[in-house]
Amino acid sequence: MRQSLIELSRSRWLRLALELVLVVAVFAGTYRLAFRYLTEADAATFIYWELKPAVMMSCGFGMSQPAVMSPLADSFMHRKSDSVSCRDFAWGGVPTPALGIAFANRYSIYGAAWAMRLRGVSWQTLDSYLAFLFGIAMVCVYGLYRMATGRVLAVCGVAVVACSPILTEIVSLRDFVKFPC
């Protein structure tokens, strides 16, 4: 009797470890897929009313936008330059309040600002942030599939969803952050 309980407990731990490995693999694979897609698409993934407050927040100016856009900031906004310094972005006087629509989407802007505060104001940071959100969303998709099917079908389901037109939605933060809901 005691031997079968030990075997059962080992079996549970083994299944849990396998599930954890699959979740990490799903996250890592879909993160890499999304990051590669974003860097190769080379498109501005943030709308101007999202990017301006996100950069200003990451630079310590709160939910605002620059009074006047510097040429360097404008180049960054259109993804013609990879990064910009806070001083160059906030150039041009006292910042003005962000647009009202930015307050309606503030949580995604807070996340982007937090990422840029940690890793710097660059498109690589923003692409990593969106790829991270995509990876988390695909882990949730795996969890949903896993409630109804086995591991293999759940991983296949994630692959189908990750390679579907959902991936193209990642180039628009405003629309993409609504995906997990």
Short mmCIF file of C-alpha atoms in Angstrom, two decimals:
data_model
loop_
_atom_site.label_atom_id
_atom_site.label_comp_id
_atom_site.label_asym_id
_atom_site.label_seq_id
_atom_site.Cartn_x
_atom_site.Cartn_y
_atom_site.Cartn_z
CA MET A 1 0.00 0.00 0.00
CA ARG A 2 2.76 2.44 0.98
CA GLN A 3 4.70 1.63 -2.20
CA SER A 4 1.72 2.47 -4.43
CA LEU A 5 1.26 5.84 -2.66
CA ILE A 6 4.90 6.70 -3.30
CA GLU A 7 4.55 5.73 -6.96
CA LEU A 8 1.36 7.78 -7.24
CA SER A 9 3.06 10.81 -5.69
CA ARG A 10 6.03 10.46 -8.05
CA SER A 11 3.63 10.21 -10.94
CA ARG A 12 1.90 13.45 -9.90
CA TRP A 13 5.22 15.27 -9.60
CA LEU A 14 6.32 13.91 -12.97
CA ARG A 15 3.08 15.08 -14.62
CA LEU A 16 3.42 18.48 -12.97
CA ALA A 17 7.03 18.80 -14.12
CA LEU A 18 6.05 17.83 -17.67
CA GLU A 19 3.23 20.38 -17.65
CA LEU A 20 5.61 23.08 -16.40
CA VAL A 21 8.13 22.24 -19.11
CA LEU A 22 5.39 22.49 -21.75
CA VAL A 23 4.18 25.85 -20.41
CA VAL A 24 7.73 27.23 -20.46
CA ALA A 25 8.26 25.84 -23.98
CA VAL A 26 4.98 27.38 -25.21
CA PHE A 27 5.95 30.75 -23.73
CA ALA A 28 9.51 30.67 -25.08
CA GLY A 29 8.45 29.53 -28.54
CA THR A 30 5.64 32.02 -28.97
CA TYR A 31 7.72 34.85 -27.49
CA ARG A 32 10.44 34.13 -30.04
CA LEU A 33 7.89 33.90 -32.87
CA ALA A 34 6.31 37.23 -31.93
CA PHE A 35 9.63 39.02 -31.38
CA ARG A 36 10.93 37.86 -34.73
CA TYR A 37 7.70 38.89 -36.44
CA LEU A 38 7.84 42.36 -34.88
CA THR A 39 11.48 43.00 -35.72
CA GLU A 40 11.03 41.83 -39.31
CA ALA A 41 7.77 43.75 -39.77
CA ASP A 42 9.66 46.92 -38.76
CA ALA A 43 6.37 48.75 -38.24
CA ALA A 44 5.56 51.32 -35.60
CA THR A 45 3.57 49.16 -33.17
CA PHE A 46 2.32 52.03 -31.09
CA ILE A 47 -0.04 54.77 -32.17
CA TYR A 48 1.28 58.27 -31.48
CA TRP A 49 -1.17 58.83 -28.62
CA GLU A 50 0.10 55.61 -26.95
CA LEU A 51 3.80 56.02 -27.56
CA LYS A 52 4.18 59.62 -26.45
CA PRO A 53 2.71 59.10 -22.95
CA ALA A 54 4.50 55.76 -22.56
CA VAL A 55 7.89 57.32 -23.26
CA MET A 56 7.12 60.36 -21.10
CA MET A 57 6.05 58.10 -18.21
CA SER A 58 9.19 56.00 -18.55
CA CYS A 59 11.24 59.20 -18.40
CA GLY A 60 9.50 60.36 -15.22
CA PHE A 61 7.15 62.99 -16.67
CA GLY A 62 3.89 61.21 -15.86
CA MET A 63 0.99 60.70 -18.26
CA SER A 64 1.88 63.56 -20.59
CA GLN A 65 3.24 64.25 -24.03
CA PRO A 66 5.97 66.58 -25.27
CA ALA A 67 4.88 70.14 -26.02
CA VAL A 68 6.93 70.12 -29.24
CA MET A 69 8.38 67.06 -30.95
CA SER A 70 12.11 67.18 -31.60
CA PRO A 71 13.39 65.81 -34.91
CA LEU A 72 14.99 62.91 -33.01
CA ALA A 73 11.72 62.09 -31.24
CA ASP A 74 9.82 62.29 -34.51
CA SER A 75 12.32 59.93 -36.11
CA PHE A 76 11.84 57.50 -33.20
CA MET A 77 8.04 57.77 -33.39
CA HIS A 78 8.12 56.62 -37.02
CA ARG A 79 10.63 53.85 -36.22
CA LYS A 80 13.35 55.44 -38.32
CA SER A 81 15.71 55.38 -35.33
CA ASP A 82 16.08 52.50 -32.89
CA SER A 83 16.15 54.51 -29.68
CA VAL A 84 15.92 57.99 -28.23
CA SER A 85 17.06 59.58 -25.00
CA CYS A 86 14.59 61.03 -22.53
CA ARG A 87 16.10 64.48 -22.94
CA ASP A 88 15.69 64.37 -26.72
CA PHE A 89 12.14 63.05 -26.50
CA ALA A 90 10.89 65.55 -23.90
CA TRP A 91 12.58 68.43 -25.68
CA GLY A 92 10.62 71.60 -26.30
CA GLY A 93 9.20 73.01 -23.10
CA VAL A 94 6.71 72.00 -20.45
CA PRO A 95 4.94 68.72 -21.31
CA THR A 96 1.23 68.87 -22.06
CA PRO A 97 -1.36 66.41 -20.74
CA ALA A 98 -1.85 63.23 -22.73
CA LEU A 99 -4.88 62.92 -24.97
CA GLY A 100 -8.08 61.61 -23.41
CA ILE A 101 -7.94 58.37 -25.41
CA ALA A 102 -4.61 57.56 -23.76
CA PHE A 103 -6.30 57.55 -20.36
CA ALA A 104 -8.87 55.06 -21.65
CA ASN A 105 -5.99 52.69 -22.57
CA ARG A 106 -3.68 53.57 -19.71
CA TYR A 107 -2.87 50.07 -18.47
CA SER A 108 -1.18 49.01 -21.68
CA ILE A 109 0.65 52.33 -21.68
CA TYR A 110 1.74 51.75 -18.05
CA GLY A 111 3.14 48.36 -19.04
CA ALA A 112 5.09 49.79 -21.96
CA ALA A 113 6.39 52.62 -19.77
CA TRP A 114 7.48 50.16 -17.11
CA ALA A 115 9.33 48.08 -19.72
CA MET A 116 11.10 51.15 -21.10
CA ARG A 117 12.02 52.33 -17.63
CA LEU A 118 13.72 48.96 -17.01
CA ARG A 119 15.38 48.45 -20.39
CA GLY A 120 15.58 51.90 -22.01
CA VAL A 121 13.55 53.78 -24.59
CA SER A 122 14.01 51.68 -27.71
CA TRP A 123 12.03 49.71 -30.23
CA GLN A 124 13.75 46.53 -29.09
CA THR A 125 12.28 47.08 -25.63
CA LEU A 126 8.81 47.73 -27.06
CA ASP A 127 9.04 44.67 -29.31
CA SER A 128 10.10 42.58 -26.30
CA TYR A 129 7.14 43.92 -24.30
CA LEU A 130 4.65 42.99 -27.02
CA ALA A 131 6.28 39.60 -27.53
CA PHE A 132 6.04 39.02 -23.77
CA LEU A 133 2.31 39.81 -23.88
CA PHE A 134 1.90 37.46 -26.84
CA GLY A 135 3.74 34.67 -25.00
CA ILE A 136 1.54 35.10 -21.92
CA ALA A 137 -1.59 35.09 -24.09
CA MET A 138 -0.49 31.85 -25.75
CA VAL A 139 0.19 30.25 -22.34
CA CYS A 140 -3.42 31.15 -21.46
CA VAL A 141 -4.58 29.60 -24.74
CA TYR A 142 -2.62 26.47 -23.84
CA GLY A 143 -4.36 26.40 -20.46
CA LEU A 144 -7.77 26.70 -22.09
CA TYR A 145 -7.03 23.90 -24.54
CA ARG A 146 -5.53 21.80 -21.77
CA MET A 147 -8.78 21.90 -19.82
CA ALA A 148 -10.50 20.10 -22.69
CA THR A 149 -7.79 18.02 -24.40
CA GLY A 150 -4.51 16.27 -23.86
CA ARG A 151 -1.07 17.81 -23.98
CA VAL A 152 -0.35 17.08 -27.64
CA LEU A 153 -3.63 18.55 -28.90
CA ALA A 154 -3.23 21.57 -26.62
CA VAL A 155 0.25 22.30 -28.01
CA CYS A 156 -1.08 21.83 -31.56
CA GLY A 157 -3.94 24.21 -30.78
CA VAL A 158 -1.51 26.84 -29.54
CA ALA A 159 0.56 26.42 -32.71
CA VAL A 160 -2.54 26.96 -34.85
CA VAL A 161 -3.59 30.05 -32.90
CA ALA A 162 -0.06 31.49 -32.75
CA CYS A 163 0.40 31.14 -36.52
CA SER A 164 -3.05 32.48 -37.36
CA PRO A 165 -3.92 36.09 -38.19
CA ILE A 166 -3.81 36.74 -34.43
CA LEU A 167 -0.06 37.19 -34.88
CA THR A 168 -0.66 40.10 -37.24
CA GLU A 169 -2.70 41.85 -34.53
CA ILE A 170 0.43 42.19 -32.44
CA VAL A 171 1.58 45.18 -34.50
CA SER A 172 -1.14 47.28 -32.86
CA LEU A 173 -0.80 47.47 -29.09
CA ARG A 174 -4.24 48.99 -28.59
CA ASP A 175 -5.98 46.07 -30.26
CA PHE A 176 -3.62 43.34 -29.14
CA VAL A 177 -3.80 43.96 -25.39
CA LYS A 178 -7.51 43.18 -25.56
CA PHE A 179 -6.75 39.68 -26.88
CA PRO A 180 -6.41 37.88 -23.52
CA CYS A 181 -9.83 39.17 -22.48
#
